[in-house]
Amino acid sequence: MCPYAAAQLIGKVKNATPGMVIALYGVMRLVSAAFNVSFGGVAGFVRPVIMPMAVGAIEASGHKPNGTPTMEIATMARGIEAAIEAAVSTGTDATDIMGETH
């Protein structure tokens, strides 16, 4: 696989947006946290997989990414990681950490 395989994959999905990529990552992290499985965090999974996918979504829409959207995506991923880790370490339901009501 080439290093840009994630970007090429998401580029084939019609109407994909960076928001959809990060939302999918959030759902995957919630499910994996339920089984106490980690993807390796921001350095191990977000940078090599999620960031190229988000950039691929931007490029597939015909735009050129600049530093601001990619930093925003990385910040959102770090927020997801922090919420999941806080929930796992305290034994709290992840939806309580993220501010959702039951």
PDB file of C-alpha atoms in Angstrom:
ATOM      1  CA  MET A   1       0.000   0.000   0.000  1.00  0.00           C
ATOM      2  CA  CYS A   2       1.220   3.472  -0.774  1.00  0.00           C
ATOM      3  CA  PRO A   3       1.303   6.081   2.011  1.00  0.00           C
ATOM      4  CA  TYR A   4      -1.631   7.888   0.430  1.00  0.00           C
ATOM      5  CA  ALA A   5      -3.943   4.879   0.255  1.00  0.00           C
ATOM      6  CA  ALA A   6      -6.242   6.335   2.931  1.00  0.00           C
ATOM      7  CA  ALA A   7      -6.600   9.579   0.964  1.00  0.00           C
ATOM      8  CA  GLN A   8      -7.252   7.659  -2.256  1.00  0.00           C
ATOM      9  CA  LEU A   9      -9.877   5.514  -0.524  1.00  0.00           C
ATOM     10  CA  ILE A  10     -11.857   8.437   0.853  1.00  0.00           C
ATOM     11  CA  GLY A  11     -11.473  10.297  -2.453  1.00  0.00           C
ATOM     12  CA  LYS A  12     -13.570   7.565  -4.069  1.00  0.00           C
ATOM     13  CA  VAL A  13     -16.466   8.117  -1.644  1.00  0.00           C
ATOM     14  CA  LYS A  14     -18.864  10.631  -3.124  1.00  0.00           C
ATOM     15  CA  ASN A  15     -19.781  13.646  -1.006  1.00  0.00           C
ATOM     16  CA  ALA A  16     -17.349  12.691   1.771  1.00  0.00           C
ATOM     17  CA  THR A  17     -16.392  15.580   4.043  1.00  0.00           C
ATOM     18  CA  PRO A  18     -13.719  15.930   6.705  1.00  0.00           C
ATOM     19  CA  GLY A  19     -16.540  16.148   9.258  1.00  0.00           C
ATOM     20  CA  MET A  20     -17.848  12.782   8.146  1.00  0.00           C
ATOM     21  CA  VAL A  21     -14.361  11.280   8.457  1.00  0.00           C
ATOM     22  CA  ILE A  22     -13.877  12.586  12.007  1.00  0.00           C
ATOM     23  CA  ALA A  23     -17.413  11.547  12.986  1.00  0.00           C
ATOM     24  CA  LEU A  24     -16.750   8.023  11.721  1.00  0.00           C
ATOM     25  CA  TYR A  25     -13.531   7.996  13.725  1.00  0.00           C
ATOM     26  CA  GLY A  26     -15.464   9.071  16.832  1.00  0.00           C
ATOM     27  CA  VAL A  27     -17.969   6.254  16.404  1.00  0.00           C
ATOM     28  CA  MET A  28     -15.176   3.736  15.830  1.00  0.00           C
ATOM     29  CA  ARG A  29     -13.397   4.937  18.985  1.00  0.00           C
ATOM     30  CA  LEU A  30     -16.578   4.669  21.070  1.00  0.00           C
ATOM     31  CA  VAL A  31     -17.176   1.115  19.883  1.00  0.00           C
ATOM     32  CA  SER A  32     -13.556   0.110  20.381  1.00  0.00           C
ATOM     33  CA  ALA A  33     -13.489   1.697  23.848  1.00  0.00           C
ATOM     34  CA  ALA A  34     -16.455  -0.465  24.824  1.00  0.00           C
ATOM     35  CA  PHE A  35     -14.224  -3.487  24.216  1.00  0.00           C
ATOM     36  CA  ASN A  36     -11.147  -1.783  25.729  1.00  0.00           C
ATOM     37  CA  VAL A  37      -9.311  -1.697  22.388  1.00  0.00           C
ATOM     38  CA  SER A  38      -7.080   1.234  21.431  1.00  0.00           C
ATOM     39  CA  PHE A  39      -6.110   2.377  17.935  1.00  0.00           C
ATOM     40  CA  GLY A  40      -2.894   3.967  19.168  1.00  0.00           C
ATOM     41  CA  GLY A  41      -4.168   7.493  19.704  1.00  0.00           C
ATOM     42  CA  VAL A  42      -3.438  10.577  17.691  1.00  0.00           C
ATOM     43  CA  ALA A  43       0.142   9.673  16.819  1.00  0.00           C
ATOM     44  CA  GLY A  44      -0.533   6.035  15.993  1.00  0.00           C
ATOM     45  CA  PHE A  45      -3.815   6.226  14.086  1.00  0.00           C
ATOM     46  CA  VAL A  46      -5.043   9.758  13.484  1.00  0.00           C
ATOM     47  CA  ARG A  47      -1.944  11.146  11.773  1.00  0.00           C
ATOM     48  CA  PRO A  48      -1.264   8.204   9.457  1.00  0.00           C
ATOM     49  CA  VAL A  49      -4.892   7.254   8.678  1.00  0.00           C
ATOM     50  CA  ILE A  50      -7.547   9.819   9.639  1.00  0.00           C
ATOM     51  CA  MET A  51      -5.654  12.970   8.604  1.00  0.00           C
ATOM     52  CA  PRO A  52      -4.904  11.710   5.054  1.00  0.00           C
ATOM     53  CA  MET A  53      -8.531  10.613   4.732  1.00  0.00           C
ATOM     54  CA  ALA A  54      -9.760  14.052   5.783  1.00  0.00           C
ATOM     55  CA  VAL A  55      -7.340  15.762   3.389  1.00  0.00           C
ATOM     56  CA  GLY A  56      -8.491  13.358   0.661  1.00  0.00           C
ATOM     57  CA  ALA A  57     -12.089  14.402   1.335  1.00  0.00           C
ATOM     58  CA  ILE A  58     -11.115  18.063   0.993  1.00  0.00           C
ATOM     59  CA  GLU A  59      -9.250  17.402  -2.265  1.00  0.00           C
ATOM     60  CA  ALA A  60     -12.064  15.242  -3.656  1.00  0.00           C
ATOM     61  CA  SER A  61     -14.404  18.211  -3.285  1.00  0.00           C
ATOM     62  CA  GLY A  62     -12.099  20.226  -5.542  1.00  0.00           C
ATOM     63  CA  HIS A  63     -10.470  22.357  -2.845  1.00  0.00           C
ATOM     64  CA  LYS A  64      -6.866  22.648  -1.767  1.00  0.00           C
ATOM     65  CA  PRO A  65      -6.355  22.080   1.976  1.00  0.00           C
ATOM     66  CA  ASN A  66      -4.441  24.674   3.932  1.00  0.00           C
ATOM     67  CA  GLY A  67      -3.055  24.459   7.466  1.00  0.00           C
ATOM     68  CA  THR A  68      -6.226  25.554   9.279  1.00  0.00           C
ATOM     69  CA  PRO A  69      -8.647  22.711   8.373  1.00  0.00           C
ATOM     70  CA  THR A  70      -6.060  20.027   8.994  1.00  0.00           C
ATOM     71  CA  MET A  71      -5.239  21.494  12.415  1.00  0.00           C
ATOM     72  CA  GLU A  72      -8.959  21.662  13.241  1.00  0.00           C
ATOM     73  CA  ILE A  73      -9.373  18.002  12.312  1.00  0.00           C
ATOM     74  CA  ALA A  74      -6.375  17.022  14.437  1.00  0.00           C
ATOM     75  CA  THR A  75      -7.794  19.021  17.347  1.00  0.00           C
ATOM     76  CA  MET A  76     -11.177  17.298  17.012  1.00  0.00           C
ATOM     77  CA  ALA A  77      -9.468  13.905  17.012  1.00  0.00           C
ATOM     78  CA  ARG A  78      -7.499  14.843  20.134  1.00  0.00           C
ATOM     79  CA  GLY A  79     -10.755  15.877  21.799  1.00  0.00           C
ATOM     80  CA  ILE A  80     -12.323  12.526  20.960  1.00  0.00           C
ATOM     81  CA  GLU A  81      -9.270  10.718  22.330  1.00  0.00           C
ATOM     82  CA  ALA A  82      -9.323  12.797  25.526  1.00  0.00           C
ATOM     83  CA  ALA A  83     -13.023  12.116  26.100  1.00  0.00           C
ATOM     84  CA  ILE A  84     -12.606   8.389  25.508  1.00  0.00           C
ATOM     85  CA  GLU A  85      -9.528   8.141  27.728  1.00  0.00           C
ATOM     86  CA  ALA A  86     -11.255  10.107  30.497  1.00  0.00           C
ATOM     87  CA  ALA A  87     -14.262   7.825  30.306  1.00  0.00           C
ATOM     88  CA  VAL A  88     -12.162   4.667  30.330  1.00  0.00           C
ATOM     89  CA  SER A  89      -9.899   5.786  33.179  1.00  0.00           C
ATOM     90  CA  THR A  90     -12.785   6.887  35.426  1.00  0.00           C
ATOM     91  CA  GLY A  91     -15.223   4.160  34.442  1.00  0.00           C
ATOM     92  CA  THR A  92     -17.707   6.815  33.312  1.00  0.00           C
ATOM     93  CA  ASP A  93     -20.014   6.363  30.358  1.00  0.00           C
ATOM     94  CA  ALA A  94     -18.415   8.101  27.341  1.00  0.00           C
ATOM     95  CA  THR A  95     -21.683   9.878  26.503  1.00  0.00           C
ATOM     96  CA  ASP A  96     -21.616  11.560  29.919  1.00  0.00           C
ATOM     97  CA  ILE A  97     -18.134  12.913  29.210  1.00  0.00           C
ATOM     98  CA  MET A  98     -19.216  14.258  25.812  1.00  0.00           C
ATOM     99  CA  GLY A  99     -22.170  16.097  27.328  1.00  0.00           C
ATOM    100  CA  GLU A 100     -25.048  14.079  25.902  1.00  0.00           C
ATOM    101  CA  THR A 101     -28.076  13.447  28.080  1.00  0.00           C
ATOM    102  CA  HIS A 102     -29.778  10.115  28.567  1.00  0.00           C
TER     103      HIS A 102
END
